[in-house]
Amino acid sequence: MRTLITGGAGFIGSHLCERFLAEGHEVIAVDNLITGDLANLDHLRVNPKFRFIGHDISNPLKVREKLDNVLHFASPASPVDYLEHPIPTLKVGSLGTHNTLGLAKAHGARYLLASTSEVYGDPLEHPQKESYWGNVNPVGVRGVYDEAKRFAESITMAYHRVHGVNTHIIRIFNTYGERMRLNDGRVLPNFMYQALMGESITVYGKGDQTRSFQYVSDLVEGIWRLLPTDHHDPVNLGNPAEITILEFAEEIKKLAGSKSEIVFKPLPQDDPKVRQPDIARARQLLGWEPKVGRDEGLKRTMDFFRRKLGK
Ligand code: NAD
Ligand code: UDP
């Protein structure tokens, strides 16, 4: 089996490359390093079954070797990153998805799209089931990411219906773990950095908004189980354990043994008030559920950041 993974030098992409290589696949990682880091792949580049292609997937790509699977994970994913790169984000969600679907079609390969809980926007239904159509502001600042992913889902279903491509769509909820970028602006790296460095922990708004955090190995397991199926409708992959952002700040501060004070900053525009996956579909279809709780996952991730910061 040969698997091409776009966004392979990113946080999730690098874990996927690692898992597919461990399962005996040949892996081709494609990345333009806009938010990724080749260092995430250092430990894999010595493996003869691994190849890296530096390429912006918003431009078409031809691959000589026969591909069995195409996994499209390329996209800025942190709100700070996609606000900094709005047009590349729109392009990789639209043109990049079109190009990777074309690649899968040309090779007769299975296809998997990394979509997101952001397709539900600021949800009016809670928890979020796959049947919910969402509440997205198309012209707000987050629209560049949300609408690109919504378009990506539409074109993926069209390639399945029109061209018979064996497509899969996952809606990933907030995922964390080793190899997140310390400065990517997402809540977990921010809080861990601030707690470990003794800086103020910045809670946006009142901190009563909620998120549900999934450890990366659980996500990778869900992807591994979904890919061989013939299920084409979207599947939520996330950990339903929901927490307010203020509680999350306190949890990380305690884990770090930190004396940092918690300060409140303005809430960004269109910041979703609640987010929690309904994972009944993944449970039933894949016999999957998250195995790593926040206690264990946060500890592992903090150890990684401690090593990075020498703390
Ligand atoms: P990340 O920023 O660490 O990784 C994204 C990777 O894609 C980076 O290596 C980046 O350089 C690469 N990339 C971006 N645009 C590209 C382009 N045009 N061509 C080639 N490479 C490009 O982010 P991540 O958290 O690992 O996210 C990976 C995927 O998972 C994204 O598609 C994201 O939307 C999705 N996702 C992640 C989460 C999460 O909580 N981490 C939640 C929902 C969805
Ligand atoms: N957040 C925060 N402080 C930070 C960074 C983020 O309070 O330093 C909040 C943010 O407003 C949001 C939640 O944490 O409500 C999760 O933000 P993140 O950027 O990780 O991703 P999102 O889930 O919004 O896509």
mmCIF file of C-alpha atoms and ligand atoms in Angstrom:
data_model
loop_
_atom_site.group_PDB
_atom_site.id
_atom_site.type_symbol
_atom_site.label_atom_id
_atom_site.label_comp_id
_atom_site.label_asym_id
_atom_site.label_seq_id
_atom_site.Cartn_x
_atom_site.Cartn_y
_atom_site.Cartn_z
ATOM 1 C CA MET A 1 0.000 0.000 0.000
ATOM 2 C CA ARG A 2 1.171 3.515 -0.799
ATOM 3 C CA THR A 3 -0.421 6.475 0.981
ATOM 4 C CA LEU A 4 -0.066 10.155 0.133
ATOM 5 C CA ILE A 5 -0.673 12.564 3.014
ATOM 6 C CA THR A 6 -0.953 16.309 2.362
ATOM 7 C CA GLY A 7 -0.033 18.469 5.348
ATOM 8 C CA GLY A 8 2.330 15.655 6.362
ATOM 9 C CA ALA A 9 4.799 18.041 8.050
ATOM 10 C CA GLY A 10 2.082 19.443 10.318
ATOM 11 C CA PHE A 11 0.991 18.347 13.761
ATOM 12 C CA ILE A 12 -1.653 15.736 12.836
ATOM 13 C CA GLY A 13 -0.084 14.910 9.463
ATOM 14 C CA SER A 14 3.223 13.875 11.054
ATOM 15 C CA HIS A 15 1.419 11.501 13.448
ATOM 16 C CA LEU A 16 -0.452 10.013 10.476
ATOM 17 C CA CYS A 17 2.793 9.484 8.518
ATOM 18 C CA GLU A 18 4.216 7.717 11.561
ATOM 19 C CA ARG A 19 1.181 5.410 11.957
ATOM 20 C CA PHE A 20 0.921 4.477 8.264
ATOM 21 C CA LEU A 21 4.651 3.691 8.119
ATOM 22 C CA ALA A 22 4.311 1.588 11.267
ATOM 23 C CA GLU A 23 1.511 -0.347 9.533
ATOM 24 C CA GLY A 24 3.894 -1.122 6.646
ATOM 25 C CA HIS A 25 2.677 1.461 4.111
ATOM 26 C CA GLU A 26 4.913 3.482 1.876
ATOM 27 C CA VAL A 27 4.186 7.121 2.703
ATOM 28 C CA ILE A 28 4.540 10.256 0.591
ATOM 29 C CA ALA A 29 4.137 13.465 2.601
ATOM 30 C CA VAL A 30 3.293 16.618 0.636
ATOM 31 C CA ASP A 31 3.681 19.977 2.365
ATOM 32 C CA ASN A 32 4.613 23.587 1.562
ATOM 33 C CA LEU A 33 5.572 24.259 5.221
ATOM 34 C CA ILE A 34 3.289 27.303 5.532
ATOM 35 C CA THR A 35 2.450 26.242 9.129
ATOM 36 C CA GLY A 36 4.344 22.941 9.269
ATOM 37 C CA ASP A 37 7.898 22.066 10.171
ATOM 38 C CA LEU A 38 10.209 19.522 8.522
ATOM 39 C CA ALA A 39 11.579 18.759 11.995
ATOM 40 C CA ASN A 40 8.258 16.959 12.668
ATOM 41 C CA LEU A 41 9.424 14.373 10.115
ATOM 42 C CA ASP A 42 13.104 14.116 11.080
ATOM 43 C CA HIS A 43 12.631 10.719 12.728
ATOM 44 C CA LEU A 44 10.814 9.345 9.642
ATOM 45 C CA ARG A 45 13.047 10.648 6.861
ATOM 46 C CA VAL A 46 15.609 7.897 7.421
ATOM 47 C CA ASN A 47 12.948 5.285 6.569
ATOM 48 C CA PRO A 48 13.324 4.164 2.893
ATOM 49 C CA LYS A 49 9.518 3.793 2.683
ATOM 50 C CA PHE A 50 9.103 7.506 3.324
ATOM 51 C CA ARG A 51 9.337 10.348 0.810
ATOM 52 C CA PHE A 52 8.743 14.091 1.211
ATOM 53 C CA ILE A 53 7.558 16.367 -1.597
ATOM 54 C CA GLY A 54 7.764 20.114 -1.006
ATOM 55 C CA HIS A 55 4.730 21.423 -2.918
ATOM 56 C CA ASP A 56 1.773 23.803 -2.544
ATOM 57 C CA ILE A 57 -1.167 21.457 -3.086
ATOM 58 C CA SER A 58 -3.359 24.369 -4.236
ATOM 59 C CA ASN A 59 -1.430 23.751 -7.479
ATOM 60 C CA PRO A 60 -1.942 20.404 -9.286
ATOM 61 C CA LEU A 61 0.433 17.547 -8.488
ATOM 62 C CA LYS A 62 1.325 14.497 -10.566
ATOM 63 C CA VAL A 63 2.739 11.421 -8.813
ATOM 64 C CA ARG A 64 4.420 8.644 -10.808
ATOM 65 C CA GLU A 65 4.089 5.854 -8.264
ATOM 66 C CA LYS A 66 0.691 4.145 -7.938
ATOM 67 C CA LEU A 67 -1.250 5.522 -4.957
ATOM 68 C CA ASP A 68 -3.680 3.441 -2.896
ATOM 69 C CA ASN A 69 -4.786 6.194 -0.497
ATOM 70 C CA VAL A 70 -4.864 9.993 -0.591
ATOM 71 C CA LEU A 71 -5.394 11.795 2.729
ATOM 72 C CA HIS A 72 -5.932 15.552 2.494
ATOM 73 C CA PHE A 73 -4.782 17.241 5.726
ATOM 74 C CA ALA A 74 -3.106 20.350 4.305
ATOM 75 C CA SER A 75 -4.591 23.562 5.684
ATOM 76 C CA PRO A 76 -3.722 26.163 8.268
ATOM 77 C CA ALA A 77 -5.786 24.987 11.246
ATOM 78 C CA SER A 78 -5.254 27.400 14.112
ATOM 79 C CA PRO A 79 -7.507 30.487 14.067
ATOM 80 C CA VAL A 80 -4.387 32.679 14.406
ATOM 81 C CA ASP A 81 -2.823 30.932 11.379
ATOM 82 C CA TYR A 82 -5.844 31.137 9.122
ATOM 83 C CA LEU A 83 -6.482 34.759 10.045
ATOM 84 C CA GLU A 84 -2.876 35.448 9.011
ATOM 85 C CA HIS A 85 -3.235 33.446 5.764
ATOM 86 C CA PRO A 86 -6.890 33.878 4.709
ATOM 87 C CA ILE A 87 -6.427 33.434 0.962
ATOM 88 C CA PRO A 88 -4.060 30.406 1.116
ATOM 89 C CA THR A 89 -6.575 28.856 3.544
ATOM 90 C CA LEU A 90 -9.447 29.354 1.084
ATOM 91 C CA LYS A 91 -7.295 28.024 -1.744
ATOM 92 C CA VAL A 92 -6.079 24.865 -0.026
ATOM 93 C CA GLY A 93 -9.626 24.025 1.143
ATOM 94 C CA SER A 94 -11.048 24.537 -2.360
ATOM 95 C CA LEU A 95 -8.344 24.131 -5.046
ATOM 96 C CA GLY A 96 -6.270 21.827 -2.826
ATOM 97 C CA THR A 97 -9.261 19.568 -2.246
ATOM 98 C CA HIS A 98 -10.039 19.592 -5.981
ATOM 99 C CA ASN A 99 -6.429 18.683 -6.823
ATOM 100 C CA THR A 100 -6.231 15.858 -4.279
ATOM 101 C CA LEU A 101 -9.582 14.448 -5.406
ATOM 102 C CA GLY A 102 -8.260 14.519 -8.973
ATOM 103 C CA LEU A 103 -5.191 12.619 -7.813
ATOM 104 C CA ALA A 104 -7.327 9.987 -6.059
ATOM 105 C CA LYS A 105 -9.524 9.660 -9.161
ATOM 106 C CA ALA A 106 -6.517 9.257 -11.489
ATOM 107 C CA HIS A 107 -5.009 6.530 -9.262
ATOM 108 C CA GLY A 108 -8.292 4.805 -8.286
ATOM 109 C CA ALA A 109 -7.224 5.521 -4.702
ATOM 110 C CA ARG A 110 -9.284 5.778 -1.536
ATOM 111 C CA TYR A 111 -9.694 9.376 -0.377
ATOM 112 C CA LEU A 112 -10.055 10.926 3.046
ATOM 113 C CA LEU A 113 -10.775 14.597 3.723
ATOM 114 C CA ALA A 114 -9.835 16.219 7.021
ATOM 115 C CA SER A 115 -12.871 18.389 7.689
ATOM 116 C CA THR A 116 -13.607 20.070 10.992
ATOM 117 C CA SER A 117 -16.145 20.762 13.724
ATOM 118 C CA GLU A 118 -15.943 24.356 12.406
ATOM 119 C CA VAL A 119 -18.428 23.359 9.684
ATOM 120 C CA TYR A 120 -20.967 23.615 12.548
ATOM 121 C CA GLY A 121 -19.815 27.228 13.151
ATOM 122 C CA ASP A 122 -21.238 28.737 16.349
ATOM 123 C CA PRO A 123 -23.624 25.804 16.813
ATOM 124 C CA LEU A 124 -27.280 26.161 17.731
ATOM 125 C CA GLU A 125 -27.517 22.421 18.366
ATOM 126 C CA HIS A 126 -25.589 20.809 21.225
ATOM 127 C CA PRO A 127 -23.856 18.364 21.174
ATOM 128 C CA GLN A 128 -23.245 18.367 17.415
ATOM 129 C CA LYS A 129 -24.452 15.394 15.362
ATOM 130 C CA GLU A 130 -23.352 14.897 11.745
ATOM 131 C CA SER A 131 -26.938 15.650 10.647
ATOM 132 C CA TYR A 132 -26.632 19.279 11.893
ATOM 133 C CA TRP A 133 -26.035 21.761 9.039
ATOM 134 C CA GLY A 134 -24.333 24.402 11.129
ATOM 135 C CA ASN A 135 -24.424 28.135 11.823
ATOM 136 C CA VAL A 136 -21.561 29.765 9.934
ATOM 137 C CA ASN A 137 -20.943 33.447 9.166
ATOM 138 C CA PRO A 138 -19.665 33.333 5.553
ATOM 139 C CA VAL A 139 -18.275 36.883 5.636
ATOM 140 C CA GLY A 140 -16.827 36.839 9.152
ATOM 141 C CA VAL A 141 -13.089 36.430 9.720
ATOM 142 C CA ARG A 142 -13.396 32.695 10.483
ATOM 143 C CA GLY A 143 -15.412 32.193 7.274
ATOM 144 C CA VAL A 144 -12.210 31.640 5.261
ATOM 145 C CA TYR A 145 -11.626 28.375 7.100
ATOM 146 C CA ASP A 146 -15.211 27.282 7.758
ATOM 147 C CA GLU A 147 -16.506 27.903 4.249
ATOM 148 C CA ALA A 148 -13.417 26.380 2.599
ATOM 149 C CA LYS A 149 -13.994 23.191 4.604
ATOM 150 C CA ARG A 150 -17.724 23.242 3.792
ATOM 151 C CA PHE A 151 -16.891 23.577 0.086
ATOM 152 C CA ALA A 152 -14.306 20.786 0.524
ATOM 153 C CA GLU A 153 -17.011 18.482 1.884
ATOM 154 C CA SER A 154 -19.351 19.356 -1.016
ATOM 155 C CA ILE A 155 -16.794 18.700 -3.740
ATOM 156 C CA THR A 156 -15.733 15.482 -2.008
ATOM 157 C CA MET A 157 -19.337 14.200 -2.086
ATOM 158 C CA ALA A 158 -19.629 15.320 -5.744
ATOM 159 C CA TYR A 159 -16.503 13.316 -6.689
ATOM 160 C CA HIS A 160 -18.025 10.332 -4.959
ATOM 161 C CA ARG A 161 -21.419 10.729 -6.658
ATOM 162 C CA VAL A 162 -20.181 11.727 -10.128
ATOM 163 C CA HIS A 163 -16.859 9.853 -10.435
ATOM 164 C CA GLY A 164 -17.402 7.031 -7.936
ATOM 165 C CA VAL A 165 -14.290 7.950 -5.915
ATOM 166 C CA ASN A 166 -14.241 6.026 -2.630
ATOM 167 C CA THR A 167 -14.319 9.103 -0.408
ATOM 168 C CA HIS A 168 -14.384 9.574 3.361
ATOM 169 C CA ILE A 169 -14.968 12.736 5.384
ATOM 170 C CA ILE A 170 -14.012 13.199 9.029
ATOM 171 C CA ARG A 171 -15.049 16.176 11.125
ATOM 172 C CA ILE A 172 -12.231 16.607 13.596
ATOM 173 C CA PHE A 173 -12.936 18.276 16.958
ATOM 174 C CA ASN A 174 -10.179 20.122 18.899
ATOM 175 C CA THR A 175 -7.189 17.766 18.870
ATOM 176 C CA TYR A 176 -3.935 18.166 20.768
ATOM 177 C CA GLY A 177 -0.685 16.365 21.473
ATOM 178 C CA GLU A 178 3.047 16.316 20.896
ATOM 179 C CA ARG A 179 4.380 18.317 17.915
ATOM 180 C CA MET A 180 1.813 21.114 18.162
ATOM 181 C CA ARG A 181 3.638 24.381 17.501
ATOM 182 C CA LEU A 182 4.247 26.290 20.731
ATOM 183 C CA ASN A 183 3.283 29.560 19.058
ATOM 184 C CA ASP A 184 0.408 28.401 16.833
ATOM 185 C CA GLY A 185 -1.995 30.520 18.888
ATOM 186 C CA ARG A 186 -4.383 27.714 19.793
ATOM 187 C CA VAL A 187 -5.581 27.557 23.344
ATOM 188 C CA LEU A 188 -3.548 24.576 24.520
ATOM 189 C CA PRO A 189 -0.070 25.681 23.350
ATOM 190 C CA ASN A 190 -0.837 29.218 24.582
ATOM 191 C CA PHE A 191 -1.880 28.074 28.068
ATOM 192 C CA MET A 192 0.963 25.554 28.400
ATOM 193 C CA TYR A 193 3.586 28.066 27.263
ATOM 194 C CA GLN A 194 2.217 30.752 29.574
ATOM 195 C CA ALA A 195 1.945 28.390 32.564
ATOM 196 C CA LEU A 196 5.449 26.962 32.105
ATOM 197 C CA MET A 197 7.065 30.384 31.529
ATOM 198 C CA GLY A 198 5.220 32.008 34.444
ATOM 199 C CA GLU A 199 3.437 34.457 32.124
ATOM 200 C CA SER A 200 -0.221 35.507 32.505
ATOM 201 C CA ILE A 201 -2.658 32.906 31.167
ATOM 202 C CA THR A 202 -4.902 34.672 28.629
ATOM 203 C CA VAL A 203 -8.534 33.560 28.791
ATOM 204 C CA TYR A 204 -10.598 35.141 26.018
ATOM 205 C CA GLY A 205 -14.057 36.407 27.005
ATOM 206 C CA LYS A 206 -15.362 35.171 30.358
ATOM 207 C CA GLY A 207 -13.979 31.706 29.734
ATOM 208 C CA ASP A 208 -17.469 30.173 29.894
ATOM 209 C CA GLN A 209 -17.241 28.987 26.261
ATOM 210 C CA THR A 210 -16.666 25.221 26.007
ATOM 211 C CA ARG A 211 -14.488 22.895 23.952
ATOM 212 C CA SER A 212 -13.933 19.104 23.998
ATOM 213 C CA PHE A 213 -10.307 18.056 23.622
ATOM 214 C CA GLN A 214 -9.169 14.875 21.904
ATOM 215 C CA TYR A 215 -5.680 13.382 22.180
ATOM 216 C CA VAL A 216 -4.032 12.829 18.790
ATOM 217 C CA SER A 217 -3.575 9.032 18.996
ATOM 218 C CA ASP A 218 -7.360 8.607 19.365
ATOM 219 C CA LEU A 219 -7.921 10.624 16.194
ATOM 220 C CA VAL A 220 -5.320 8.601 14.271
ATOM 221 C CA GLU A 221 -6.988 5.350 15.358
ATOM 222 C CA GLY A 222 -10.383 6.612 14.121
ATOM 223 C CA ILE A 223 -8.878 7.531 10.737
ATOM 224 C CA TRP A 224 -7.169 4.152 10.473
ATOM 225 C CA ARG A 225 -10.492 2.386 11.104
ATOM 226 C CA LEU A 226 -12.592 4.558 8.779
ATOM 227 C CA LEU A 227 -10.365 4.392 5.695
ATOM 228 C CA PRO A 228 -11.055 0.720 4.742
ATOM 229 C CA THR A 229 -14.840 1.179 5.099
ATOM 230 C CA ASP A 230 -17.211 2.187 2.335
ATOM 231 C CA HIS A 231 -18.847 4.863 4.469
ATOM 232 C CA HIS A 232 -18.995 8.176 2.605
ATOM 233 C CA ASP A 233 -21.012 10.461 4.876
ATOM 234 C CA PRO A 234 -19.154 12.650 7.401
ATOM 235 C CA VAL A 235 -18.055 11.121 10.691
ATOM 236 C CA ASN A 236 -17.321 13.165 13.836
ATOM 237 C CA LEU A 237 -14.044 12.234 15.535
ATOM 238 C CA GLY A 238 -13.573 13.887 18.899
ATOM 239 C CA ASN A 239 -13.600 13.329 22.629
ATOM 240 C CA PRO A 240 -16.998 14.228 24.136
ATOM 241 C CA ALA A 241 -15.460 15.285 27.494
ATOM 242 C CA GLU A 242 -16.496 18.963 27.478
ATOM 243 C CA ILE A 243 -14.857 21.681 29.616
ATOM 244 C CA THR A 244 -15.078 25.467 29.886
ATOM 245 C CA ILE A 245 -11.996 27.396 28.799
ATOM 246 C CA LEU A 246 -11.608 28.876 32.302
ATOM 247 C CA GLU A 247 -11.603 25.375 33.839
ATOM 248 C CA PHE A 248 -9.097 24.337 31.169
ATOM 249 C CA ALA A 249 -6.790 27.223 32.142
ATOM 250 C CA GLU A 250 -6.988 26.166 35.798
ATOM 251 C CA GLU A 251 -6.317 22.522 34.904
ATOM 252 C CA ILE A 252 -3.184 23.407 32.910
ATOM 253 C CA LYS A 253 -1.939 25.845 35.554
ATOM 254 C CA LYS A 254 -2.239 23.118 38.208
ATOM 255 C CA LEU A 255 -0.541 20.502 36.034
ATOM 256 C CA ALA A 256 2.376 22.876 35.407
ATOM 257 C CA GLY A 257 2.614 23.700 39.123
ATOM 258 C CA SER A 258 2.516 27.312 37.932
ATOM 259 C CA LYS A 259 1.968 30.582 39.805
ATOM 260 C CA SER A 260 0.786 32.383 36.646
ATOM 261 C CA GLU A 261 -2.248 34.614 37.092
ATOM 262 C CA ILE A 262 -5.277 34.117 34.860
ATOM 263 C CA VAL A 263 -6.211 37.297 32.947
ATOM 264 C CA PHE A 264 -9.208 37.979 30.706
ATOM 265 C CA LYS A 265 -8.891 39.343 27.132
ATOM 266 C CA PRO A 266 -11.566 40.198 24.529
ATOM 267 C CA LEU A 267 -13.339 37.270 22.882
ATOM 268 C CA PRO A 268 -12.421 36.972 19.165
ATOM 269 C CA GLN A 269 -15.165 37.544 16.574
ATOM 270 C CA ASP A 270 -17.534 34.590 15.975
ATOM 271 C CA ASP A 271 -15.783 32.440 18.608
ATOM 272 C CA PRO A 272 -18.099 29.405 19.044
ATOM 273 C CA LYS A 273 -19.797 29.384 22.475
ATOM 274 C CA VAL A 274 -20.012 25.617 22.789
ATOM 275 C CA ARG A 275 -18.529 22.592 21.047
ATOM 276 C CA GLN A 276 -18.979 18.909 21.831
ATOM 277 C CA PRO A 277 -19.071 15.988 19.405
ATOM 278 C CA ASP A 278 -21.850 13.424 19.311
ATOM 279 C CA ILE A 279 -19.795 10.322 18.441
ATOM 280 C CA ALA A 280 -22.620 7.769 18.149
ATOM 281 C CA ARG A 281 -21.888 7.287 14.430
ATOM 282 C CA ALA A 282 -18.171 6.552 14.923
ATOM 283 C CA ARG A 283 -18.983 4.243 17.852
ATOM 284 C CA GLN A 284 -21.483 2.252 15.837
ATOM 285 C CA LEU A 285 -19.617 2.223 12.513
ATOM 286 C CA LEU A 286 -16.036 1.771 13.729
ATOM 287 C CA GLY A 287 -16.399 0.416 17.265
ATOM 288 C CA TRP A 288 -14.277 3.478 18.090
ATOM 289 C CA GLU A 289 -14.156 5.737 21.079
ATOM 290 C CA PRO A 290 -11.444 7.878 22.643
ATOM 291 C CA LYS A 291 -9.128 6.001 24.999
ATOM 292 C CA VAL A 292 -6.810 8.754 26.292
ATOM 293 C CA GLY A 293 -8.378 11.126 28.822
ATOM 294 C CA ARG A 294 -7.245 14.698 29.461
ATOM 295 C CA ASP A 295 -5.325 13.639 32.587
ATOM 296 C CA GLU A 296 -2.992 11.417 30.556
ATOM 297 C CA GLY A 297 -3.015 13.382 27.272
ATOM 298 C CA LEU A 298 -2.257 16.748 28.886
ATOM 299 C CA LYS A 299 0.586 15.224 30.892
ATOM 300 C CA ARG A 300 2.211 13.750 27.765
ATOM 301 C CA THR A 301 1.810 17.020 25.869
ATOM 302 C CA MET A 302 3.162 19.101 28.711
ATOM 303 C CA ASP A 303 6.210 16.816 28.975
ATOM 304 C CA PHE A 304 6.811 17.511 25.270
ATOM 305 C CA PHE A 305 6.574 21.299 25.788
ATOM 306 C CA ARG A 306 8.757 21.094 28.915
ATOM 307 C CA ARG A 307 11.475 19.393 26.853
ATOM 308 C CA LYS A 308 11.147 22.048 24.127
ATOM 309 C CA LEU A 309 11.389 24.888 26.638
ATOM 310 C CA GLY A 310 13.960 23.235 28.869
ATOM 311 C CA LYS A 311 11.529 23.573 31.840
HETATM 312 P P1 NAD B 1 -0.944 22.160 11.155
HETATM 313 O O1 NAD B 1 -0.927 23.609 10.825
HETATM 314 O O2 NAD B 1 0.040 21.659 12.153
HETATM 315 O O3 NAD B 1 -0.760 21.285 9.842
HETATM 316 C C1 NAD B 1 -1.216 21.674 8.582
HETATM 317 C C2 NAD B 1 -0.134 21.344 7.569
HETATM 318 O O4 NAD B 1 -0.612 21.636 6.249
HETATM 319 C C3 NAD B 1 1.151 22.167 7.765
HETATM 320 O O5 NAD B 1 2.283 21.324 7.740
HETATM 321 C C4 NAD B 1 1.134 23.128 6.577
HETATM 322 O O6 NAD B 1 2.433 23.547 6.206
HETATM 323 C C5 NAD B 1 0.427 22.283 5.522
HETATM 324 N N1 NAD B 1 -0.183 23.070 4.441
HETATM 325 C C6 NAD B 1 -1.050 24.106 4.558
HETATM 326 N N2 NAD B 1 -1.379 24.581 3.348
HETATM 327 C C7 NAD B 1 -0.724 23.819 2.436
HETATM 328 C C8 NAD B 1 -0.677 23.807 1.012
HETATM 329 N N3 NAD B 1 -1.360 24.700 0.265
HETATM 330 N N4 NAD B 1 0.079 22.862 0.403
HETATM 331 C C9 NAD B 1 0.788 21.952 1.125
HETATM 332 N N5 NAD B 1 0.783 21.925 2.482
HETATM 333 C C10 NAD B 1 0.034 22.855 3.121
HETATM 334 O O7 NAD B 1 -2.436 21.833 11.628
HETATM 335 P P2 NAD B 1 -3.082 20.465 12.180
HETATM 336 O O8 NAD B 1 -3.702 20.765 13.480
HETATM 337 O O9 NAD B 1 -2.137 19.352 12.064
HETATM 338 O O10 NAD B 1 -4.279 20.273 11.131
HETATM 339 C C11 NAD B 1 -4.213 19.331 10.076
HETATM 340 C C12 NAD B 1 -5.567 19.209 9.404
HETATM 341 O O11 NAD B 1 -6.564 18.779 10.342
HETATM 342 C C13 NAD B 1 -6.076 20.510 8.795
HETATM 343 O O12 NAD B 1 -6.701 20.225 7.551
HETATM 344 C C14 NAD B 1 -7.105 20.984 9.778
HETATM 345 O O13 NAD B 1 -8.094 21.762 9.180
HETATM 346 C C15 NAD B 1 -7.652 19.674 10.325
HETATM 347 N N6 NAD B 1 -8.220 19.853 11.672
HETATM 348 C C16 NAD B 1 -7.400 19.953 12.769
HETATM 349 C C17 NAD B 1 -7.973 20.140 14.025
HETATM 350 C C18 NAD B 1 -7.147 20.219 15.280
HETATM 351 O O14 NAD B 1 -7.711 20.420 16.355
HETATM 352 N N7 NAD B 1 -5.838 20.055 15.252
HETATM 353 C C19 NAD B 1 -9.370 20.237 14.152
HETATM 354 C C20 NAD B 1 -10.137 20.170 13.012
HETATM 355 C C21 NAD B 1 -9.570 19.953 11.774
HETATM 356 N N1 UDP B 2 -8.633 30.907 23.792
HETATM 357 C C1 UDP B 2 -8.322 31.544 24.983
HETATM 358 N N2 UDP B 2 -7.049 31.968 25.166
HETATM 359 C C2 UDP B 2 -6.057 31.777 24.258
HETATM 360 C C3 UDP B 2 -6.363 31.112 23.049
HETATM 361 C C4 UDP B 2 -7.667 30.691 22.840
HETATM 362 O O1 UDP B 2 -9.200 31.737 25.840
HETATM 363 O O2 UDP B 2 -4.917 32.203 24.522
HETATM 364 C C5 UDP B 2 -10.009 30.421 23.587
HETATM 365 C C6 UDP B 2 -10.640 30.795 22.252
HETATM 366 O O3 UDP B 2 -11.243 32.071 22.343
HETATM 367 C C7 UDP B 2 -11.641 29.690 22.068
HETATM 368 C C8 UDP B 2 -10.972 28.474 22.718
HETATM 369 O O4 UDP B 2 -9.969 29.007 23.582
HETATM 370 O O5 UDP B 2 -12.836 29.961 22.759
HETATM 371 C C9 UDP B 2 -10.331 27.522 21.711
HETATM 372 O O6 UDP B 2 -9.542 28.288 20.848
HETATM 373 P P1 UDP B 2 -8.562 27.690 19.738
HETATM 374 O O7 UDP B 2 -7.883 28.846 19.098
HETATM 375 O O8 UDP B 2 -7.714 26.638 20.349
HETATM 376 O O9 UDP B 2 -9.480 26.954 18.679
HETATM 377 P P2 UDP B 2 -11.047 26.967 18.269
HETATM 378 O O10 UDP B 2 -11.651 25.871 19.064
HETATM 379 O O11 UDP B 2 -11.653 28.296 18.597
HETATM 380 O O12 UDP B 2 -11.007 26.691 16.817
#
